[in-house]
XYZ file of N, CA and C in Angstrom:
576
model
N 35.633 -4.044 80.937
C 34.383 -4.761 80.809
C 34.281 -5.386 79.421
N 33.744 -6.915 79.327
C 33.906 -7.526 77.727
C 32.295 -7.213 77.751
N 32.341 -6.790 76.590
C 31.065 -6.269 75.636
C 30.245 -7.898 74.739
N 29.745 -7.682 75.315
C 28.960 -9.262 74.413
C 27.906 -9.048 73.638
N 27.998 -9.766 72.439
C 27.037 -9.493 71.506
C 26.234 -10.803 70.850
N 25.360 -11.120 70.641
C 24.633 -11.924 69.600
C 24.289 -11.340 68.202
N 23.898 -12.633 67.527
C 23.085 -12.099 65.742
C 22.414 -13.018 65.864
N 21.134 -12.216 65.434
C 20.378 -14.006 64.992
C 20.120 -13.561 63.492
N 20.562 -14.505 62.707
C 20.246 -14.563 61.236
C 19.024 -14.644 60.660
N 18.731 -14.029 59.631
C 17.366 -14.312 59.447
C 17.222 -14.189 57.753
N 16.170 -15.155 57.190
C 15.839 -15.386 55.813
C 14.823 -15.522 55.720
N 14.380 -15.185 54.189
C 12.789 -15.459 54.112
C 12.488 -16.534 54.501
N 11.020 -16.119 55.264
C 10.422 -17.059 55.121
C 10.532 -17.678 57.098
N 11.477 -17.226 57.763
C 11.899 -16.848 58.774
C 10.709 -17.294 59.684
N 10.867 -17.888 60.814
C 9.182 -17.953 62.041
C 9.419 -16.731 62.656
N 8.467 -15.496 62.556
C 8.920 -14.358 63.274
C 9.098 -14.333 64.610
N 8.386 -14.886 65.332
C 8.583 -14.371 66.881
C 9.693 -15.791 67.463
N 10.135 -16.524 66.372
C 11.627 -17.210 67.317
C 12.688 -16.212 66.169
N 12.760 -15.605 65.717
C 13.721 -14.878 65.327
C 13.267 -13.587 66.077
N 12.515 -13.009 66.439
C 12.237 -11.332 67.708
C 12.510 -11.804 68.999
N 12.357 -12.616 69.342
C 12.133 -13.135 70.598
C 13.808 -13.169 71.159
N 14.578 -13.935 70.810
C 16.026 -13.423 71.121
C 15.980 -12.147 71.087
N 16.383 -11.333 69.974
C 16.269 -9.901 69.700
C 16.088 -8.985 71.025
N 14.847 -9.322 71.313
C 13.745 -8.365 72.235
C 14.733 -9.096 73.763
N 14.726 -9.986 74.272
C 15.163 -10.746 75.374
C 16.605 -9.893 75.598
N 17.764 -10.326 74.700
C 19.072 -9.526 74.527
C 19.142 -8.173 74.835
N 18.262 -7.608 73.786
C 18.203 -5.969 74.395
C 17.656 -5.601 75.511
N 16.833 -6.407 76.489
C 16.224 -6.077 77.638
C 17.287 -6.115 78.247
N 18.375 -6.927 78.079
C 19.017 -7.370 78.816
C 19.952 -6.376 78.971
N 20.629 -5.586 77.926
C 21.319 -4.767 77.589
C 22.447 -5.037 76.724
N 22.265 -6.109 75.935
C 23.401 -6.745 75.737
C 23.316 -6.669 73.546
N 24.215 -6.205 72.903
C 24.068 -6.095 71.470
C 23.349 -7.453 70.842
N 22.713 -7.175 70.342
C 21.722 -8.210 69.648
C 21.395 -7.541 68.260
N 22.009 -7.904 67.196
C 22.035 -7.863 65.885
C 21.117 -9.150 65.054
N 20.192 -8.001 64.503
C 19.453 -8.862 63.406
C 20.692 -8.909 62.024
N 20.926 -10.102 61.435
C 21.466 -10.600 60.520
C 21.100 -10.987 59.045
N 20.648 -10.188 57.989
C 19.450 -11.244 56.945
C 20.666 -11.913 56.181
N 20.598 -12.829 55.859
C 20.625 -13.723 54.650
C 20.230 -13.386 53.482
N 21.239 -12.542 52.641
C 21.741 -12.275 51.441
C 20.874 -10.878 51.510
N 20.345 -10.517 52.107
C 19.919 -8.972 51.886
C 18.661 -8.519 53.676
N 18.816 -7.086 53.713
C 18.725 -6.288 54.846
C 17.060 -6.644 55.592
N 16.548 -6.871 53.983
C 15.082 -6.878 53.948
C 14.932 -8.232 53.844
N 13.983 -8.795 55.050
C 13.638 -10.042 55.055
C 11.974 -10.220 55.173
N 11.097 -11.374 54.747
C 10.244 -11.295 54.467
C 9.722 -12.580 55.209
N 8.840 -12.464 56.917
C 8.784 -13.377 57.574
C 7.663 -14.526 57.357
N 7.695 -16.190 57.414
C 6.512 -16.803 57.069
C 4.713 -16.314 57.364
N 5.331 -15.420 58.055
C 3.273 -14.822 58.442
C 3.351 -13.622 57.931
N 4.009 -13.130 56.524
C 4.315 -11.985 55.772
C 4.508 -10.652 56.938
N 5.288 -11.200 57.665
C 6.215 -9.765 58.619
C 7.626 -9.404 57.677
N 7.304 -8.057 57.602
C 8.725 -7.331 57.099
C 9.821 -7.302 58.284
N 10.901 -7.730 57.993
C 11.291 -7.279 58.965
C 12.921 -7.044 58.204
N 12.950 -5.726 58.851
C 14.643 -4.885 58.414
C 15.503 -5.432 59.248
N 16.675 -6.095 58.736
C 18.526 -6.275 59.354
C 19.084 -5.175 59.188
N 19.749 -5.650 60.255
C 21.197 -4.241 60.830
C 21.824 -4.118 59.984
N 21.998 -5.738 59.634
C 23.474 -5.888 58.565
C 22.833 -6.803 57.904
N 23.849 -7.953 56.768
C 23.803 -8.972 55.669
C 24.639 -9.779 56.671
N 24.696 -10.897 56.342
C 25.711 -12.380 56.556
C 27.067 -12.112 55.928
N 28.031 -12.016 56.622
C 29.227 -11.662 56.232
C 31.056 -12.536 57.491
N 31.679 -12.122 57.203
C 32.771 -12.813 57.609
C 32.301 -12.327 59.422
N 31.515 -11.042 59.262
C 31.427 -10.582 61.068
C 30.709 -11.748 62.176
N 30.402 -12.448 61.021
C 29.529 -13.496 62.280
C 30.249 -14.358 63.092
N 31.900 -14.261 63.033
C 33.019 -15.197 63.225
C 32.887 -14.301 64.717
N 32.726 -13.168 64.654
C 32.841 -11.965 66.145
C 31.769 -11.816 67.199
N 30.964 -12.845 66.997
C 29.721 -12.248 67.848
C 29.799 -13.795 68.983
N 29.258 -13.591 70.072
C 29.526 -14.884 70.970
C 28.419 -15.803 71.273
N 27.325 -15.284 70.047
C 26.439 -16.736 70.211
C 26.060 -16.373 68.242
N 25.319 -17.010 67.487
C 24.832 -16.704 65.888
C 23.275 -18.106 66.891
N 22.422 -17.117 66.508
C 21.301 -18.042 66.596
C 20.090 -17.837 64.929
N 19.654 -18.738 64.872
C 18.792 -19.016 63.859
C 17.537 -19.527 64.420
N 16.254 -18.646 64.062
C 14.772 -18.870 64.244
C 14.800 -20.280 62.968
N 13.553 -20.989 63.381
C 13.199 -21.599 62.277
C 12.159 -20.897 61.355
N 10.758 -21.757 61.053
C 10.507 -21.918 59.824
C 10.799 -22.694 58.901
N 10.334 -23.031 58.142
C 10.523 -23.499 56.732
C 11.160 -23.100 55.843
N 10.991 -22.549 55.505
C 11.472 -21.305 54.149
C 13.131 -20.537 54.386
N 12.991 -20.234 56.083
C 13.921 -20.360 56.302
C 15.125 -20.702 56.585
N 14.763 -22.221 57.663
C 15.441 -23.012 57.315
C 15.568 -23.861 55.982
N 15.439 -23.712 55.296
C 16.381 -24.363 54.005
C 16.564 -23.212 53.481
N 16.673 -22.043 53.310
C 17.419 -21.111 53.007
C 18.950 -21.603 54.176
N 18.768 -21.443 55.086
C 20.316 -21.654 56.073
C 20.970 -22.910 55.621
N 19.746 -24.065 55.188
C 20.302 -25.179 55.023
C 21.501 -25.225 53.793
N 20.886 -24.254 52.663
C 21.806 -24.563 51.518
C 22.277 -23.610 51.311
N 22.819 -22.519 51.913
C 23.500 -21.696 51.908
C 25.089 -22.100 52.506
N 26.377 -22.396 51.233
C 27.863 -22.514 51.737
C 28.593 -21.795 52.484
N 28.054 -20.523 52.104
C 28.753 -19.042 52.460
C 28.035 -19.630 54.151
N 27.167 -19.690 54.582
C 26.567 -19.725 55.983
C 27.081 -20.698 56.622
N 27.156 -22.130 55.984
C 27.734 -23.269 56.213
C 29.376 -23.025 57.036
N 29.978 -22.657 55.923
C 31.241 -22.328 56.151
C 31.851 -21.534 57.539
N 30.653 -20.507 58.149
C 30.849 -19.520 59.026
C 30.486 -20.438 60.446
N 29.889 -21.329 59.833
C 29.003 -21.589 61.029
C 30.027 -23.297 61.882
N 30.763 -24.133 61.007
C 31.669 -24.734 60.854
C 32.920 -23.729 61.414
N 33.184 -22.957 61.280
C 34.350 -22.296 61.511
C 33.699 -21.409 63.255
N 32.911 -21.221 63.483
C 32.359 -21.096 64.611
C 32.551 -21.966 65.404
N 32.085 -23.214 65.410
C 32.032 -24.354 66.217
C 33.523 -25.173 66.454
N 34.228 -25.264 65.440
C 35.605 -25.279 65.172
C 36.338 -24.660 66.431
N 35.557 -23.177 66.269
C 36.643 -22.195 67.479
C 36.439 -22.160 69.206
N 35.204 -23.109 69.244
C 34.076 -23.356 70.459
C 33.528 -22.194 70.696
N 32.775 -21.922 69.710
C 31.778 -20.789 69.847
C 30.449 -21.209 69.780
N 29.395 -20.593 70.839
C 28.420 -21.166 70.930
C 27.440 -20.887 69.836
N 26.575 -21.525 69.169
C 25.608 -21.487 68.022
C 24.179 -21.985 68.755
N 22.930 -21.105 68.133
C 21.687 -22.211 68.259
C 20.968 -22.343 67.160
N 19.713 -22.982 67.200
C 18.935 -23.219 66.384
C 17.596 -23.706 66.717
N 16.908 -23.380 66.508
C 15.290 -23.823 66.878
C 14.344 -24.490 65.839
N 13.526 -25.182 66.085
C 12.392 -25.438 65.379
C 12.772 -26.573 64.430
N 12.840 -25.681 63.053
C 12.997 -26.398 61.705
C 14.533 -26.413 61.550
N 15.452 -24.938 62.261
C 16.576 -24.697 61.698
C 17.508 -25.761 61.955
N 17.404 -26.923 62.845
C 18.357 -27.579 62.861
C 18.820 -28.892 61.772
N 17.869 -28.386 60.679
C 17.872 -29.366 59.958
C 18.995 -28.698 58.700
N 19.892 -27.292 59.274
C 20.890 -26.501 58.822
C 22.055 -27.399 59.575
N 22.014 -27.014 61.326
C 22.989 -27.541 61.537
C 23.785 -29.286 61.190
N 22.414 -29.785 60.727
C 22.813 -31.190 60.266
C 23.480 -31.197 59.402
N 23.044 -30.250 58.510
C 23.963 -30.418 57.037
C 25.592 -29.481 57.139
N 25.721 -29.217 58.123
C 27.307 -28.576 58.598
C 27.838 -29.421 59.187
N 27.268 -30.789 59.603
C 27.794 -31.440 60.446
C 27.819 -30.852 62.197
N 27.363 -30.188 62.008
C 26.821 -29.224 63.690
C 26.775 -29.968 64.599
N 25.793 -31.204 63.972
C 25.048 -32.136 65.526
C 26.046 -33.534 65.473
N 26.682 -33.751 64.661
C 27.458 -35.087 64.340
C 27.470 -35.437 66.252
N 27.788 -36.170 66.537
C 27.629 -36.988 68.352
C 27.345 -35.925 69.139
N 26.236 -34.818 68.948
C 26.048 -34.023 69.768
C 24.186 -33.894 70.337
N 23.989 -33.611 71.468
C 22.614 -33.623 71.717
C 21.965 -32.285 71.365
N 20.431 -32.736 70.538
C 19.817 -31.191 69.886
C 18.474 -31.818 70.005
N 17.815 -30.557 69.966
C 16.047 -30.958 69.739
C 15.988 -29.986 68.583
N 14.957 -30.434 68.204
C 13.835 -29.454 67.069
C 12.328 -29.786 67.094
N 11.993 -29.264 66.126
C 10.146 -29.178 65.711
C 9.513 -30.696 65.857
N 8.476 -31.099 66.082
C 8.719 -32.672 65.667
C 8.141 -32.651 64.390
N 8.815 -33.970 63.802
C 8.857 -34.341 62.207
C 10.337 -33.659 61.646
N 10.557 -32.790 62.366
C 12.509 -32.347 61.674
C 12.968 -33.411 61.988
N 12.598 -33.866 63.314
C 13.620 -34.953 63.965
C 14.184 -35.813 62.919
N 13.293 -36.402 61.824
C 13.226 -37.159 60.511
C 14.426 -37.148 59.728
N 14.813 -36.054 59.274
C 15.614 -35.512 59.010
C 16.654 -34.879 58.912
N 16.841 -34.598 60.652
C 18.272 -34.726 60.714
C 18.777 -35.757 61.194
N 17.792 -36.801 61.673
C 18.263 -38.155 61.848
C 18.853 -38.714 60.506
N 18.453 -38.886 59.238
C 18.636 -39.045 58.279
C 20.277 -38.219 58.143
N 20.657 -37.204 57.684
C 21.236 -36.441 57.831
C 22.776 -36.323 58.411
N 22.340 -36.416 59.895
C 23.363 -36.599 60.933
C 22.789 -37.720 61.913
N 23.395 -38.912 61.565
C 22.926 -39.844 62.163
C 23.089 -40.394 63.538
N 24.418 -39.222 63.887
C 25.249 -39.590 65.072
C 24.964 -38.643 65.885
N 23.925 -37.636 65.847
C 23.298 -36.660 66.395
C 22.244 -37.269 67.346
N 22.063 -36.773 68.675
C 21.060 -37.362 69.472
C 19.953 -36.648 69.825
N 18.898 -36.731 69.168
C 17.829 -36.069 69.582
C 16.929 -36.462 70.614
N 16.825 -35.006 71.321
C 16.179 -35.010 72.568
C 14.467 -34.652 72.588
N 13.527 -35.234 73.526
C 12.178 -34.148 73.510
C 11.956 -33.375 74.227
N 13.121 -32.689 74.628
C 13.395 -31.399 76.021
C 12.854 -30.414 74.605
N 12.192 -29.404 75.908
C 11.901 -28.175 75.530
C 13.342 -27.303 74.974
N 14.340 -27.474 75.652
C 15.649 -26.820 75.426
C 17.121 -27.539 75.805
N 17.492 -27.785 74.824
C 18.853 -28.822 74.552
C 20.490 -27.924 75.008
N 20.794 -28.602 75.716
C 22.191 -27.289 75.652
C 22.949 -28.645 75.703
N 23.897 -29.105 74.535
C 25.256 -29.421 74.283
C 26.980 -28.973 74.687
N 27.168 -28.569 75.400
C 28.607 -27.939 76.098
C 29.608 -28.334 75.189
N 29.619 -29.750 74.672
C 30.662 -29.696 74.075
C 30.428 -29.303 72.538
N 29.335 -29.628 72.280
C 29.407 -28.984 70.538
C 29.131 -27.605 70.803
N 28.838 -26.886 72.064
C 28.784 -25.101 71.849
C 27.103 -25.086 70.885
N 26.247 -26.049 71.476
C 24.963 -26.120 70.547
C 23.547 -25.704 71.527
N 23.249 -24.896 71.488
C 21.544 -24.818 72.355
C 20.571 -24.858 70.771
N 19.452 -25.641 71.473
C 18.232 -25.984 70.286
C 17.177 -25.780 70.974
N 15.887 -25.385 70.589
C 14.793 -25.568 70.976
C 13.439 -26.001 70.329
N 12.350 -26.297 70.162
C 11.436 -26.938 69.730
C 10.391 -26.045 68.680
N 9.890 -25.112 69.114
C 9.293 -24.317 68.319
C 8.777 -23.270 68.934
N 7.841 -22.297 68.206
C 7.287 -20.878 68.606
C 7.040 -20.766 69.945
N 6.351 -21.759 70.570
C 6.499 -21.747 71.923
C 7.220 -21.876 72.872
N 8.215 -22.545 72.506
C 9.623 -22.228 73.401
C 10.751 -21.216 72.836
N 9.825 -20.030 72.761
C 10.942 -19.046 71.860
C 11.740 -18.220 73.160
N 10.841 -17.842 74.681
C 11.755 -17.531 75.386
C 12.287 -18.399 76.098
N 11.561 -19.609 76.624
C 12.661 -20.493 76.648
C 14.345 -20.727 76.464
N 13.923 -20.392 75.108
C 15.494 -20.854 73.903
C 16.097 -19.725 74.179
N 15.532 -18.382 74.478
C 16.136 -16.716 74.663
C 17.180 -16.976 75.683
N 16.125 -17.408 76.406
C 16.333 -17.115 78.295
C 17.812 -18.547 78.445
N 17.341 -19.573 77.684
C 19.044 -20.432 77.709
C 19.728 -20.030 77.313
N 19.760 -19.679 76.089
C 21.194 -18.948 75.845
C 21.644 -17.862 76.239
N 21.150 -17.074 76.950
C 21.452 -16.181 77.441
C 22.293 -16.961 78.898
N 21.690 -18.021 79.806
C 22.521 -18.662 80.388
C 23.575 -18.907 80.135
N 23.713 -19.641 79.399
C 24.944 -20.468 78.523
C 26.046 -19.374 78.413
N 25.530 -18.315 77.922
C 26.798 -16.870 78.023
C 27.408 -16.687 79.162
N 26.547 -16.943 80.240
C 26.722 -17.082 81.391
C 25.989 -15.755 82.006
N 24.937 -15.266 81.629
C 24.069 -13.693 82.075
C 23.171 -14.414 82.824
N 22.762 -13.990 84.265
C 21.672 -13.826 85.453
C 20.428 -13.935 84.797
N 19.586 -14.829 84.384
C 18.170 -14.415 84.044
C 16.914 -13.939 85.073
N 17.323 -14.049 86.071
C 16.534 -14.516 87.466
C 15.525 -12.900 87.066
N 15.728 -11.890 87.311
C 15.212 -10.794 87.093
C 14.641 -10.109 85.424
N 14.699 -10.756 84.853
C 14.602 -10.849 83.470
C 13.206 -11.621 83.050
N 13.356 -13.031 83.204
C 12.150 -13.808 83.655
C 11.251 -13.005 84.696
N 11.726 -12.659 85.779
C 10.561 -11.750 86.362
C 9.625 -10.714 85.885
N 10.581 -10.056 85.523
C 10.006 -9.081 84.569
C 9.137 -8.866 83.505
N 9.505 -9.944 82.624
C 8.565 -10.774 81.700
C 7.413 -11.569 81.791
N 7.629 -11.848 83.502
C 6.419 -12.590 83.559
C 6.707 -13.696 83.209
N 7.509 -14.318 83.135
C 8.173 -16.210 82.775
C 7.693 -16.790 83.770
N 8.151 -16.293 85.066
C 8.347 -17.303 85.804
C 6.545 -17.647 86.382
N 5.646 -16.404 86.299
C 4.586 -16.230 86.485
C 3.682 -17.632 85.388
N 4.240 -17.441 84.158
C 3.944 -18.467 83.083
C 3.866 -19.624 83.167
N 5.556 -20.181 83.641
C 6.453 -21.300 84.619
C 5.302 -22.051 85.318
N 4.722 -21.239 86.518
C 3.796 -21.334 87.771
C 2.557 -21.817 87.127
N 2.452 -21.170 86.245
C 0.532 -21.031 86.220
C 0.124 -21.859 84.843
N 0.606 -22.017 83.954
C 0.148 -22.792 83.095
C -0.150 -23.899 83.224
């Protein structure tokens, strides 16, 4: 049996519930889901949530079969100008390993060259900027972007946090059908 795992990275300043929201989704699922901080264990979320990592950002993120990033502000440009992250995350995509990013964070993958001729959404007003950025990047106004060939899922913001869960968890190729039930998605789906 192959053992599958995620990380979602996380830095100050972090949007908490699109960085829990994978987290919480993964482990329902049964599947390893590692919180990741950016340069230290203790991270400090934009609506002042503490929140403790498993681990730090290190060469292990090359091993896990998705690295997702919550946005925020604070956080994303912490991901944005971080080389050491850059580098991992380039060498990820390189190997066709799948990556995401939500909200603000894709204004990281721009600066890795992530989105270069690839389709992504984010927050609106990021759009700005990674248009600027990565010019050859195509931004979408889907709730949830999945790219196959850049190995890229994106999503829009706090409100499409299971959304963005529940795709990539597709994309791995895992059953959501009972998962969404459970949660009450599909109830959400229906009735809103």
């Amino acid at each position: 049996m192959i053992v599958m795992k995620v990380a979602v990275v996380l830095a100050n300043g972090c949007e908490e519930v699109e960085a829990l929201t994978p987290i919480d989704v993964f482990r329902r699922m049964g599947v390893q889901a590692d919180m990741v901080g950016l340069g230290s264990q203790d991270i400090m979320g934009a609506h002042q949530i503490a929140l403790h990592c498993d681990r730090v950002v290190d060469d292990q993120l090359l091993d896990y079969d998705c690295v997702i990033f919550p946005g925020g502000m604070g956080g994303a440009h912490a991901f944005r100008d971080n080389d050491q992250l850059m580098d991992l995350m380039q060498k990820r995509q390189a190997n066709g390993q799948w990556n995401a990013a939500m909200c603000a964070a894709p204004i990281a993958f721009a600066r890795y060259g992530l989105l270069d001729n690839h389709d992504y959404t984010c927050f609106p007003g990021i759009d700005e900027e990674t248009k600027r950025v990565a010019p050859t990047g195509h931004f979408k106004e889907s709730i949830t972007v999945v790219d196959h060939n850049g190995h890229i899922v994106t999503s829009r913001g706090p409100a499409t946090a299971l959304a963005y869960a529940f795709q990539i968890a597709e994309v791995l190729g895992l059953d959501t059908k009972e998962i969404k039930h459970q949660m009450l998605y599909d109830y959400l789906k229906d009735n809103i």
